[in-house]
PDB file of C-alpha atoms in Angstrom:
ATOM      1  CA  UNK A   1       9.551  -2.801 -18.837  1.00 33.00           C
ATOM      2  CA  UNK A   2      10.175  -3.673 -15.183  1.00 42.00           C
ATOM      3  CA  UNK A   3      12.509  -1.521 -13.336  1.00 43.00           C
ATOM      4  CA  UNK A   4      14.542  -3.748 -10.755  1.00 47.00           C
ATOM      5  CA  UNK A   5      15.966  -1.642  -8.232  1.00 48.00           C
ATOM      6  CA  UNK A   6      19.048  -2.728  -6.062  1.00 48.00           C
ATOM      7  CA  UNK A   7      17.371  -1.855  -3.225  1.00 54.00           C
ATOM      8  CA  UNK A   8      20.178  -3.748  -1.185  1.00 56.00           C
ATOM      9  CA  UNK A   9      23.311  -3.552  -3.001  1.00 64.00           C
ATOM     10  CA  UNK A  10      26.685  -1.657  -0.934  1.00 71.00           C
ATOM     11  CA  UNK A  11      25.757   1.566  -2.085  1.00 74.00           C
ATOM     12  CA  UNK A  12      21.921   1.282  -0.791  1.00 73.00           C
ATOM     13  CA  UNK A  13      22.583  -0.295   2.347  1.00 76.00           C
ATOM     14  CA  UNK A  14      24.887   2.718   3.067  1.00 82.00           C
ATOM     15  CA  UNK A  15      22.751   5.228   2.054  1.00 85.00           C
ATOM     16  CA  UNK A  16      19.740   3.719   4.396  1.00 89.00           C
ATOM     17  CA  UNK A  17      21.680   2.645   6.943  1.00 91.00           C
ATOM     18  CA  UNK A  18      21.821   6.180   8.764  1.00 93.00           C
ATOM     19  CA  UNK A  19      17.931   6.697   8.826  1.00 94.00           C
ATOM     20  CA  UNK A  20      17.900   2.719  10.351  1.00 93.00           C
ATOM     21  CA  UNK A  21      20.086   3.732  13.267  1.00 94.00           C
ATOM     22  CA  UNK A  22      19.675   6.896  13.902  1.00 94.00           C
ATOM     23  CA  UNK A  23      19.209   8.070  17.685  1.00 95.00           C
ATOM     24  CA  UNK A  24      15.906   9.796  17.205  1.00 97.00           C
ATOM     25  CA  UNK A  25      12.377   8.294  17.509  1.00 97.00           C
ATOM     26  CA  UNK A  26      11.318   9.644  14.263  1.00 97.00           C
ATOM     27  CA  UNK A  27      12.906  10.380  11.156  1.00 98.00           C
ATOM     28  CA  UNK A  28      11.979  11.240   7.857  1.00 97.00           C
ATOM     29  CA  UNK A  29      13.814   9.817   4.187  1.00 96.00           C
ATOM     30  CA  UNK A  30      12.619  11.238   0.865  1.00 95.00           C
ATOM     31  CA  UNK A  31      13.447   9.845  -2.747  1.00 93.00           C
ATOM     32  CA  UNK A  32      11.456   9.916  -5.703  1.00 94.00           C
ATOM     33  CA  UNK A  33      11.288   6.821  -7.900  1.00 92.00           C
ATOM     34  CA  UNK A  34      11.000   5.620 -11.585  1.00 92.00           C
ATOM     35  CA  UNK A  35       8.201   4.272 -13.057  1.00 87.00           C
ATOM     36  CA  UNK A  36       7.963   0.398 -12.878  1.00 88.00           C
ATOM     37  CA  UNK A  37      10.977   0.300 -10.591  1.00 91.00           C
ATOM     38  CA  UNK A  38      11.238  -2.767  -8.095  1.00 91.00           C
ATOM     39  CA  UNK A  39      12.482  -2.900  -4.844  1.00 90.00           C
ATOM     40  CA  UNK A  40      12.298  -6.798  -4.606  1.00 90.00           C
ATOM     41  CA  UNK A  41      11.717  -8.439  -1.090  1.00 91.00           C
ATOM     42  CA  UNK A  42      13.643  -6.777   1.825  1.00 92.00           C
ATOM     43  CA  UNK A  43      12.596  -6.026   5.436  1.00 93.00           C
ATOM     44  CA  UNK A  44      14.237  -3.231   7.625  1.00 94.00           C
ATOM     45  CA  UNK A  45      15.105  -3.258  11.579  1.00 95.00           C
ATOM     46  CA  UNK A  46      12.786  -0.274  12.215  1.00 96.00           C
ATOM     47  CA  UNK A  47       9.258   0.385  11.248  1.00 97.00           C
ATOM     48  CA  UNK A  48       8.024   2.585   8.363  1.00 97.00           C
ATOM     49  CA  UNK A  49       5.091   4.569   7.475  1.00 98.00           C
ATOM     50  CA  UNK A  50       5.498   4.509   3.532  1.00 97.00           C
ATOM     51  CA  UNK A  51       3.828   7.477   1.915  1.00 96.00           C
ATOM     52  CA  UNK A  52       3.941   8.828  -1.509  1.00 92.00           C
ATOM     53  CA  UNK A  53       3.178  12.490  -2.548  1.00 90.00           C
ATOM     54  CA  UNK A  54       3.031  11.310  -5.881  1.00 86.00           C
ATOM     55  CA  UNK A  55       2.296   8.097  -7.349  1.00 84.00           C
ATOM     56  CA  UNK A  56       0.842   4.660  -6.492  1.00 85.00           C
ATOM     57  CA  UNK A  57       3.047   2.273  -4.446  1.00 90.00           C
ATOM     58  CA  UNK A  58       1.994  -1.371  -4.300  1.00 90.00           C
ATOM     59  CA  UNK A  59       3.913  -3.467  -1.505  1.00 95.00           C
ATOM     60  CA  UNK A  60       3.803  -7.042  -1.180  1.00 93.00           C
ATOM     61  CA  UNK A  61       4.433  -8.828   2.036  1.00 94.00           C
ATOM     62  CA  UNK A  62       4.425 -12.627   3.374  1.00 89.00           C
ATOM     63  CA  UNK A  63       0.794 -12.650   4.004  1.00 90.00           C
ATOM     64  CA  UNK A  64      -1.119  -9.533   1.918  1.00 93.00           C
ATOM     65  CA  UNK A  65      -0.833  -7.266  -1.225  1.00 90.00           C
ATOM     66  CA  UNK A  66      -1.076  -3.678  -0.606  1.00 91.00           C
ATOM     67  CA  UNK A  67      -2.385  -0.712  -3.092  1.00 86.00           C
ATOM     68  CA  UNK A  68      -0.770   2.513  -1.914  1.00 89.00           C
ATOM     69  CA  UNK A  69      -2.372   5.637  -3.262  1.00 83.00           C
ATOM     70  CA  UNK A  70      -2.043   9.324  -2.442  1.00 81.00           C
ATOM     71  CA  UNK A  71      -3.589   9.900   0.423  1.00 81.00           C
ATOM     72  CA  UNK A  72      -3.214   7.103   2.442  1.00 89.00           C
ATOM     73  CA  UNK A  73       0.509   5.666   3.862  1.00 95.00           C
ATOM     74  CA  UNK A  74       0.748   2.244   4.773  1.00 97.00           C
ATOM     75  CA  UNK A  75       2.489   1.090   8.131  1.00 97.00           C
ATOM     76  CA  UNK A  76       5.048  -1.477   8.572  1.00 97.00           C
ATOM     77  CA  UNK A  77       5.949  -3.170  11.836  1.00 96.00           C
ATOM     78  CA  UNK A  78       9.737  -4.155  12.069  1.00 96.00           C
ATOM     79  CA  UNK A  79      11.135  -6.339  10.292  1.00 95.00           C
ATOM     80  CA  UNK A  80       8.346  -6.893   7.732  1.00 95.00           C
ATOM     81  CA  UNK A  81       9.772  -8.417   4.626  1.00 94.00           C
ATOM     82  CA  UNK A  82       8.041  -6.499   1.515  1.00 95.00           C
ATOM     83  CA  UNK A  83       8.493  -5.498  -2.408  1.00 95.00           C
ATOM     84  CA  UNK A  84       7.678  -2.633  -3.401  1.00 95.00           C
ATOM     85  CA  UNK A  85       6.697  -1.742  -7.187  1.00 92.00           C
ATOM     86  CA  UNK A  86       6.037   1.880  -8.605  1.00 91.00           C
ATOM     87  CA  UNK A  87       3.151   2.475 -10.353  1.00 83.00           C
ATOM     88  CA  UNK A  88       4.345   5.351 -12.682  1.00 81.00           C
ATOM     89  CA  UNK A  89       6.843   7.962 -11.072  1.00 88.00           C
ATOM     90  CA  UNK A  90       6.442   7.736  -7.360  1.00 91.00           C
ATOM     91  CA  UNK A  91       7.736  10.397  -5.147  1.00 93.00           C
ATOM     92  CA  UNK A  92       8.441   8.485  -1.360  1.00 95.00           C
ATOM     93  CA  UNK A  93       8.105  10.379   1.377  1.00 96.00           C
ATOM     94  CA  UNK A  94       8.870   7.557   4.373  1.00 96.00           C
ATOM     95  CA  UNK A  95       9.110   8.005   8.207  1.00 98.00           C
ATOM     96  CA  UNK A  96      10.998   5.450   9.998  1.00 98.00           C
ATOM     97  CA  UNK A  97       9.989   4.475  13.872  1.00 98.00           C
ATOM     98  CA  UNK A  98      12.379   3.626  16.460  1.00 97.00           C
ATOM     99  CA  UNK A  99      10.952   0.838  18.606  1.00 96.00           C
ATOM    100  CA  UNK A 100       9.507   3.172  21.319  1.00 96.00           C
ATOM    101  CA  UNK A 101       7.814   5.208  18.404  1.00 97.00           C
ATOM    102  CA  UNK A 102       6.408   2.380  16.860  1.00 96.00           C
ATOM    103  CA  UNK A 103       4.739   0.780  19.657  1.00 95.00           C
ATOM    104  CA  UNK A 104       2.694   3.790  19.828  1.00 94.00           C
ATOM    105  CA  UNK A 105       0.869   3.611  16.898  1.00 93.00           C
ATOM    106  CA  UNK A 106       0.504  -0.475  16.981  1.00 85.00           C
ATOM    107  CA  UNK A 107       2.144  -3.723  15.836  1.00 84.00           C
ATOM    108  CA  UNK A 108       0.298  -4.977  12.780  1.00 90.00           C
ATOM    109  CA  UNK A 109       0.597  -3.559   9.049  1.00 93.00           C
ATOM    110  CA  UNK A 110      -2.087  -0.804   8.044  1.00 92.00           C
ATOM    111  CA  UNK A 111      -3.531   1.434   5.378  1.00 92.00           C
ATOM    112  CA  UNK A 112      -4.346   4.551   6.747  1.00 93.00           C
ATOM    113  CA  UNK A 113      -5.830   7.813   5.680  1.00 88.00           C
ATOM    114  CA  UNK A 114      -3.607  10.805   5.401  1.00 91.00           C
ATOM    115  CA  UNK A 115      -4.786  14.120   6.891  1.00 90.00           C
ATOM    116  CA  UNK A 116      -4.124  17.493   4.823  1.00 91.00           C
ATOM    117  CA  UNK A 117      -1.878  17.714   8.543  1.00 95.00           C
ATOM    118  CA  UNK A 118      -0.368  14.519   8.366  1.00 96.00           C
ATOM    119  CA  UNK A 119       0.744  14.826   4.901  1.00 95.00           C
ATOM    120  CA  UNK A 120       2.621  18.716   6.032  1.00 96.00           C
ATOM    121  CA  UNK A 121       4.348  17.144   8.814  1.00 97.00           C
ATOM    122  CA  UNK A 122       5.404  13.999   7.015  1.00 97.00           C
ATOM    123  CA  UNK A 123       6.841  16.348   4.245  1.00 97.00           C
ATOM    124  CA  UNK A 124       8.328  18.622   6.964  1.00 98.00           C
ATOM    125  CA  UNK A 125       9.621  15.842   8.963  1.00 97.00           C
ATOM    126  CA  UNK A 126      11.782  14.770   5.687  1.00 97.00           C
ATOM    127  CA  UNK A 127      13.356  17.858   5.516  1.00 97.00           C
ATOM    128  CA  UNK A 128      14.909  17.829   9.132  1.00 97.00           C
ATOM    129  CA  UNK A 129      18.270  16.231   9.271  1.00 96.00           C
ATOM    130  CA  UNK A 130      19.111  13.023  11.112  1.00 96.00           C
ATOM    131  CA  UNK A 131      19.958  13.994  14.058  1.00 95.00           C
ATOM    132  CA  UNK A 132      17.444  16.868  14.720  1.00 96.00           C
ATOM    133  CA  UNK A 133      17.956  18.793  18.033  1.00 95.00           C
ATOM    134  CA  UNK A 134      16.010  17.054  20.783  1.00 93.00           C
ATOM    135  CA  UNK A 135      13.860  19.963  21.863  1.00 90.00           C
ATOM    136  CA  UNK A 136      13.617  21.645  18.112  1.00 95.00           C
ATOM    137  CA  UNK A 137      11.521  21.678  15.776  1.00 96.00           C
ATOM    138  CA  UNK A 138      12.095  18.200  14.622  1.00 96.00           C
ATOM    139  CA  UNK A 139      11.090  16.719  18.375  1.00 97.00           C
ATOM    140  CA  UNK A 140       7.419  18.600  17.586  1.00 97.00           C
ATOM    141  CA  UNK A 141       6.881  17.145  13.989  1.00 97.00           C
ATOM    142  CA  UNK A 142       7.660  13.912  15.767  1.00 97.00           C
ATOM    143  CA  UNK A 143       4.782  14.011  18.382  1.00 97.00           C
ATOM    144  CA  UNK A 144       2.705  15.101  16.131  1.00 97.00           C
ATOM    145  CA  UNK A 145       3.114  12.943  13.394  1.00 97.00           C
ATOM    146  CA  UNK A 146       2.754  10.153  15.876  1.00 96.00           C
ATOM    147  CA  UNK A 147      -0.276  11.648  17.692  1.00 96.00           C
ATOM    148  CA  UNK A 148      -1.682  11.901  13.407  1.00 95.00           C
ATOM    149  CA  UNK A 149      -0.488   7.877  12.642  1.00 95.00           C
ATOM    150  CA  UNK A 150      -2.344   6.936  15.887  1.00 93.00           C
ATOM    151  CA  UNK A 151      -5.530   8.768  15.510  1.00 91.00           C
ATOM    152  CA  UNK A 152      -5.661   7.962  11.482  1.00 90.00           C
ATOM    153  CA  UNK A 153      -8.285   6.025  10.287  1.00 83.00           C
ATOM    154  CA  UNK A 154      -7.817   2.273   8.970  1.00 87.00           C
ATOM    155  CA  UNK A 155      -8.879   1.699   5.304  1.00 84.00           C
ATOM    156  CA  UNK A 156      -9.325  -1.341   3.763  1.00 77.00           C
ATOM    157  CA  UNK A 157      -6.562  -1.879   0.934  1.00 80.00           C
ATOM    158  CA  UNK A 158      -5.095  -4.436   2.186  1.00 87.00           C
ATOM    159  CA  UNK A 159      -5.634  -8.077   0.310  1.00 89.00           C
ATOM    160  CA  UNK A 160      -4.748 -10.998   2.088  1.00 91.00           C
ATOM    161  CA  UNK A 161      -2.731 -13.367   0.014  1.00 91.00           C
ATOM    162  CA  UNK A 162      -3.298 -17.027   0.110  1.00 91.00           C
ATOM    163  CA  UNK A 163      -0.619 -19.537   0.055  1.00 90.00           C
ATOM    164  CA  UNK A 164      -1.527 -22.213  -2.048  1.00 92.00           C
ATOM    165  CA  UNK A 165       0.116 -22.815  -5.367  1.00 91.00           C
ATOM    166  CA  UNK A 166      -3.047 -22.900  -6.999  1.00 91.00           C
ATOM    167  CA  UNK A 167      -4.926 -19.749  -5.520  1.00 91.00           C
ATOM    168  CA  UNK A 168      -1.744 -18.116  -6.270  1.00 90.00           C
ATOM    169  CA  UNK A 169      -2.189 -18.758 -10.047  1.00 90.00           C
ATOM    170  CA  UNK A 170      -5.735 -17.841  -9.929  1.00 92.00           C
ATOM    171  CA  UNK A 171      -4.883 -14.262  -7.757  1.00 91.00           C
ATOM    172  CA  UNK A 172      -1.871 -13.465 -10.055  1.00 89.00           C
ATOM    173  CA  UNK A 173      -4.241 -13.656 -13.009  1.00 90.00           C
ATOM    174  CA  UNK A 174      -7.138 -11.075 -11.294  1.00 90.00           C
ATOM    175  CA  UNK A 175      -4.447  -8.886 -10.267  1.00 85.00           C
ATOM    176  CA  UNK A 176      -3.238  -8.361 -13.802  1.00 85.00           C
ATOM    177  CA  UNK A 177      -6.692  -8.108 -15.441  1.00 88.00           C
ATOM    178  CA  UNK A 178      -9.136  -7.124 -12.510  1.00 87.00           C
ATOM    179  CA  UNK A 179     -12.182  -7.646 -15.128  1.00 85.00           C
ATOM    180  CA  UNK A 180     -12.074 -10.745 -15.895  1.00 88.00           C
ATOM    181  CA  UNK A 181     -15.212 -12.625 -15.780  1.00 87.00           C
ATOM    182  CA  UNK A 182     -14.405 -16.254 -15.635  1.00 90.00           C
ATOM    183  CA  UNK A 183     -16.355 -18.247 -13.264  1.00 89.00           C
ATOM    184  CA  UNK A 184     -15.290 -20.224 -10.441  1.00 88.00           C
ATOM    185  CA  UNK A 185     -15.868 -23.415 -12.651  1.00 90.00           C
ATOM    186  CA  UNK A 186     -13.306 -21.785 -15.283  1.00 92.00           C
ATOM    187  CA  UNK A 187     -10.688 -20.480 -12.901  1.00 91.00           C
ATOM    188  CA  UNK A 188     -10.625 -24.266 -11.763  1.00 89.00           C
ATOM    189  CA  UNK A 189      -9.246 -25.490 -14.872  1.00 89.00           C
ATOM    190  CA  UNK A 190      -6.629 -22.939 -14.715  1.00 88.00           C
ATOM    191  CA  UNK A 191      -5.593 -24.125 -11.298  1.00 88.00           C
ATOM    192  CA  UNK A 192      -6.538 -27.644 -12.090  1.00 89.00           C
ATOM    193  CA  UNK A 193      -8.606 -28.297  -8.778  1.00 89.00           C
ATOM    194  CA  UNK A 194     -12.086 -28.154  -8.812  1.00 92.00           C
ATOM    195  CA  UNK A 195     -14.089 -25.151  -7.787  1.00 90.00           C
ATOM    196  CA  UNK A 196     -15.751 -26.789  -4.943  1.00 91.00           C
ATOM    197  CA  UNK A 197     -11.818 -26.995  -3.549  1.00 92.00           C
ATOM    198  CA  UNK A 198     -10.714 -23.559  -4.634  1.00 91.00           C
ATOM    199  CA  UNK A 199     -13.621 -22.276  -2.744  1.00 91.00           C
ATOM    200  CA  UNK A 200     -12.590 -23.970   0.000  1.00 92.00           C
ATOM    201  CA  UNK A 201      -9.328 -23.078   0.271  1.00 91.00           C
ATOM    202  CA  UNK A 202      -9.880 -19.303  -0.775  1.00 90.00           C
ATOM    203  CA  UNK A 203     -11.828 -19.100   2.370  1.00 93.00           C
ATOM    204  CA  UNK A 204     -10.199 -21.063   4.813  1.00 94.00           C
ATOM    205  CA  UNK A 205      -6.440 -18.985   3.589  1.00 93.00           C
ATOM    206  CA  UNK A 206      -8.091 -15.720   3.494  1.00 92.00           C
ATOM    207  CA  UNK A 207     -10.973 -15.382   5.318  1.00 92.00           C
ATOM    208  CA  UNK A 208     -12.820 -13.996   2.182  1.00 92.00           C
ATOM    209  CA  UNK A 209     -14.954 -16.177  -0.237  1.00 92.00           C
ATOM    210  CA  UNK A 210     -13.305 -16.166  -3.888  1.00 91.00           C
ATOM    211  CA  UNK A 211     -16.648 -13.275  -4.583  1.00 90.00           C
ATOM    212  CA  UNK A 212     -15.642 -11.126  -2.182  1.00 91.00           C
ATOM    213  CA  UNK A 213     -11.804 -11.194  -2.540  1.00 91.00           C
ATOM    214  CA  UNK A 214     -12.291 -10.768  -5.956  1.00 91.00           C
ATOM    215  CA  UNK A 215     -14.479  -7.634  -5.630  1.00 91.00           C
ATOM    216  CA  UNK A 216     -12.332  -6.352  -3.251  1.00 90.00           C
ATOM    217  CA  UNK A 217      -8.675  -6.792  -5.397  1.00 90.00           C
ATOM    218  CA  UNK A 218     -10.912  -4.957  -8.502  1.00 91.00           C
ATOM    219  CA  UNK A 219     -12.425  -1.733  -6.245  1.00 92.00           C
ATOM    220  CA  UNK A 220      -8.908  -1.625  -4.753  1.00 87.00           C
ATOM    221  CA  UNK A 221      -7.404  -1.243  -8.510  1.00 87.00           C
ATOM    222  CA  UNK A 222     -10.300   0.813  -9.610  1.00 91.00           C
ATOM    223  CA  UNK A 223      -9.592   3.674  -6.502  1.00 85.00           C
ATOM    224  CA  UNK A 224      -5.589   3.600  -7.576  1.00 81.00           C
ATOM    225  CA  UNK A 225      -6.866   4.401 -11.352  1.00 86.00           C
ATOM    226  CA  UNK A 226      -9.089   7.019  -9.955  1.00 87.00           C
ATOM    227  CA  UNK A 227      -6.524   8.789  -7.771  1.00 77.00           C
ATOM    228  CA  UNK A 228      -4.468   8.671 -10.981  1.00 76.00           C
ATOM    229  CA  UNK A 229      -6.837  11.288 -12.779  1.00 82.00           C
ATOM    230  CA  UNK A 230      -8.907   8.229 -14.726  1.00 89.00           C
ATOM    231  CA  UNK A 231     -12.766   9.071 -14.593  1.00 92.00           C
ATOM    232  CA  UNK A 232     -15.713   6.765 -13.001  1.00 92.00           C
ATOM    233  CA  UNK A 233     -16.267   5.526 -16.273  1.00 93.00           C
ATOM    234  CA  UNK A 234     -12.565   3.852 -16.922  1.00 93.00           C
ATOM    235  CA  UNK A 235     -12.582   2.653 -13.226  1.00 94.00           C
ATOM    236  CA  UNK A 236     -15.793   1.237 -13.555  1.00 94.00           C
ATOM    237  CA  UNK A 237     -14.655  -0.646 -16.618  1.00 92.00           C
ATOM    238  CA  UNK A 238     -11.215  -1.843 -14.759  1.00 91.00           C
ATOM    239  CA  UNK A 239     -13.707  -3.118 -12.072  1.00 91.00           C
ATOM    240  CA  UNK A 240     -15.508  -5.072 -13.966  1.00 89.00           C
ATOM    241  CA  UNK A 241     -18.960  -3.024 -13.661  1.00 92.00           C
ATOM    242  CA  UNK A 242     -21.163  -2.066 -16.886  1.00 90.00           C
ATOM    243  CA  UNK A 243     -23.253   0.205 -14.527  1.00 94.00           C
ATOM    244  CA  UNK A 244     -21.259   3.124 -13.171  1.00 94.00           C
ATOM    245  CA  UNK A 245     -24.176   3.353 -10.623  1.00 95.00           C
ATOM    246  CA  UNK A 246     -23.713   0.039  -9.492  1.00 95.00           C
ATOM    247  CA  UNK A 247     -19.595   0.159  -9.594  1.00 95.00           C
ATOM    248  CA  UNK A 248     -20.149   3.814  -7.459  1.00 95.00           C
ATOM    249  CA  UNK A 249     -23.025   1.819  -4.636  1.00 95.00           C
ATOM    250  CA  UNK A 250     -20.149  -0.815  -3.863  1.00 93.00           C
ATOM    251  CA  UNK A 251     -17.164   1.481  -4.076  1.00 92.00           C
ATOM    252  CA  UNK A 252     -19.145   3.883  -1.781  1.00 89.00           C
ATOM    253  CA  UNK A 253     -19.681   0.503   0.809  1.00 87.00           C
ATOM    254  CA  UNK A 254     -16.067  -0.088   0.904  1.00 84.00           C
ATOM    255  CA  UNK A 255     -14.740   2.797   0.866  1.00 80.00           C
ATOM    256  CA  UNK A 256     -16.860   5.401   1.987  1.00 78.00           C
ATOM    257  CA  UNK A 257     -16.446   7.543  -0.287  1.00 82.00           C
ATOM    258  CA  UNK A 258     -18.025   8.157  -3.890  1.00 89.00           C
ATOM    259  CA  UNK A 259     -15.928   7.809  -7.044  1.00 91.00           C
ATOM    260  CA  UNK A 260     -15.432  11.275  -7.519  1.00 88.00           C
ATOM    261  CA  UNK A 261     -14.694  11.859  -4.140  1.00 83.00           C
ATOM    262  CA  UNK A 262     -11.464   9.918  -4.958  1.00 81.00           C
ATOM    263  CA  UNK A 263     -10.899  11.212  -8.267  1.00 81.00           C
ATOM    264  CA  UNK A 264     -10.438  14.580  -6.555  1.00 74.00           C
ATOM    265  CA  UNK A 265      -7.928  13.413  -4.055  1.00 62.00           C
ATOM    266  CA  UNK A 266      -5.353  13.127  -6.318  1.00 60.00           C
ATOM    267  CA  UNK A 267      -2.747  15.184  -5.387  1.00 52.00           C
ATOM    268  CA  UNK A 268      -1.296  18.177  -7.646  1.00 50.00           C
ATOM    269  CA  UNK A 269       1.526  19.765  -5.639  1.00 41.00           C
ATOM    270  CA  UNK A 270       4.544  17.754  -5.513  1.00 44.00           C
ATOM    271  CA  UNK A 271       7.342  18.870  -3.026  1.00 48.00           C
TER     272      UNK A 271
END
């Protein structure tokens, strides 16, 4: 069952609010999550850089769908309205980045990789209070942490969303069962348009032909299973691949890593 979270009720608002407004460049907000819970749509005045030590976040916003694995964080300009769902018990550890801060690590949403480095200093910068000393040790985990952000490498988990009604029936049923095989003939009927027209559309809304996005949304759920402990075989399967040597070629290509490479990122300290 679905978890909704009052993510802006009184009490929320007032716990946030300090970590919105506070007079640093950089600070750090920790708080673990249950599974399924729901943030629904809400944007914030600063940017984030939402990271989980634990857990797969997946965050929604106007214009793309994001998986959020260990491992990576996922950067939000200002202002960005996004939902945010918990894939089993998620453990959020988020930075928030005054304007100055932000501008320094860019102006668009992004996955990125986390470092072994980034991940210390991210943890460490949670634990520093709000109002750190300027010149202590909370000043250095900022730098850093933006000097990390900025040099961080850009992965690919981000799917853009189209807005027509119709793709939008067709992409809510893929995201909910990545393997299925229907053609583009079939998935007309269920968005009553023809497939010449959804292929169309697909591509002019999201740059990606209905192929590509689709092998793109089932890789992307395939890599959160792995970095959940399932094996090549089960993510192969949730990808819609019979050959595990064919799933591993084209998760390699997107990626660039193999299969097992992200099995064993998965995380086992939790903080």
């Amino acid at each position: 069952m679905e978890t909704i979270g009052q993510f802006l009720s009184p009490t929320r608002r007032a716990e946030i609010l300090p970590f919105e407004t506070a007079p640093r460049p950089i600070v750090g907000f920790a708080c673990d999550y249950p599974s399924g819970f729901s943030s629904g749509s809400h944007s914030h005045p600063r940017a984030q850089l939402l990271y989980a030590i634990s857990g797969v976040m997946r965050v929604e916003t106007q214009n793309s769908n994001y998986v959020v694995p260990p491992t990576t964080a996922l950067f939000l300009p200002a202002d960005a309205r996004h939902a945010v769902k918990m894939d089993g018990p998620v453990a959020m550890r988020e930075l928030f980045l005054r304007e100055d801060a932000a501008s320094r690590v860019g102006l668009q949403p992004k996955v990125i990789a986390v470092s072994a480095l980034l991940r210390e200093v991210i943890i460490a910068a949670c634990a520093e209070p709000v109002e750190w000393a300027p010149k202590g040790r909370g000043y250095h985990l900022a730098e850093l942490s933006l000097d990390e952000i900025a040099r961080a490498t850009p992965l690919p988990l981000g799917l853009p969303l189209p807005h027509d009604a119709r793709l939008r029936r067709v992409v809510s049923a893929i995201r909910d069962r990545p393997n299925d095989n229907r053609s583009m003939e079939e998935w007309g009927d269920v968005a009553n348009a023809s497939s010449r027209t959804l292929a169309r559309i697909f591509r002019a809304e999201t740059g990606l032909s209905f192929r590509q996005w689709r092998q793109q949304a089932r890789l992307t759920e395939a890599l959160s299973a792995l970095t959940m402990g399932a094996p090549p075989s089960k993510a192969a399967s949730i990808a819609g691949f019979e050959s595990i040597p064919a799933f591993g070629a084209a998760f390699r290509t997107l990626f660039g890593i193999t299969p097992r490479q992200a099995r064993q990122l998965r995380p086992d300290i939790r903080r």
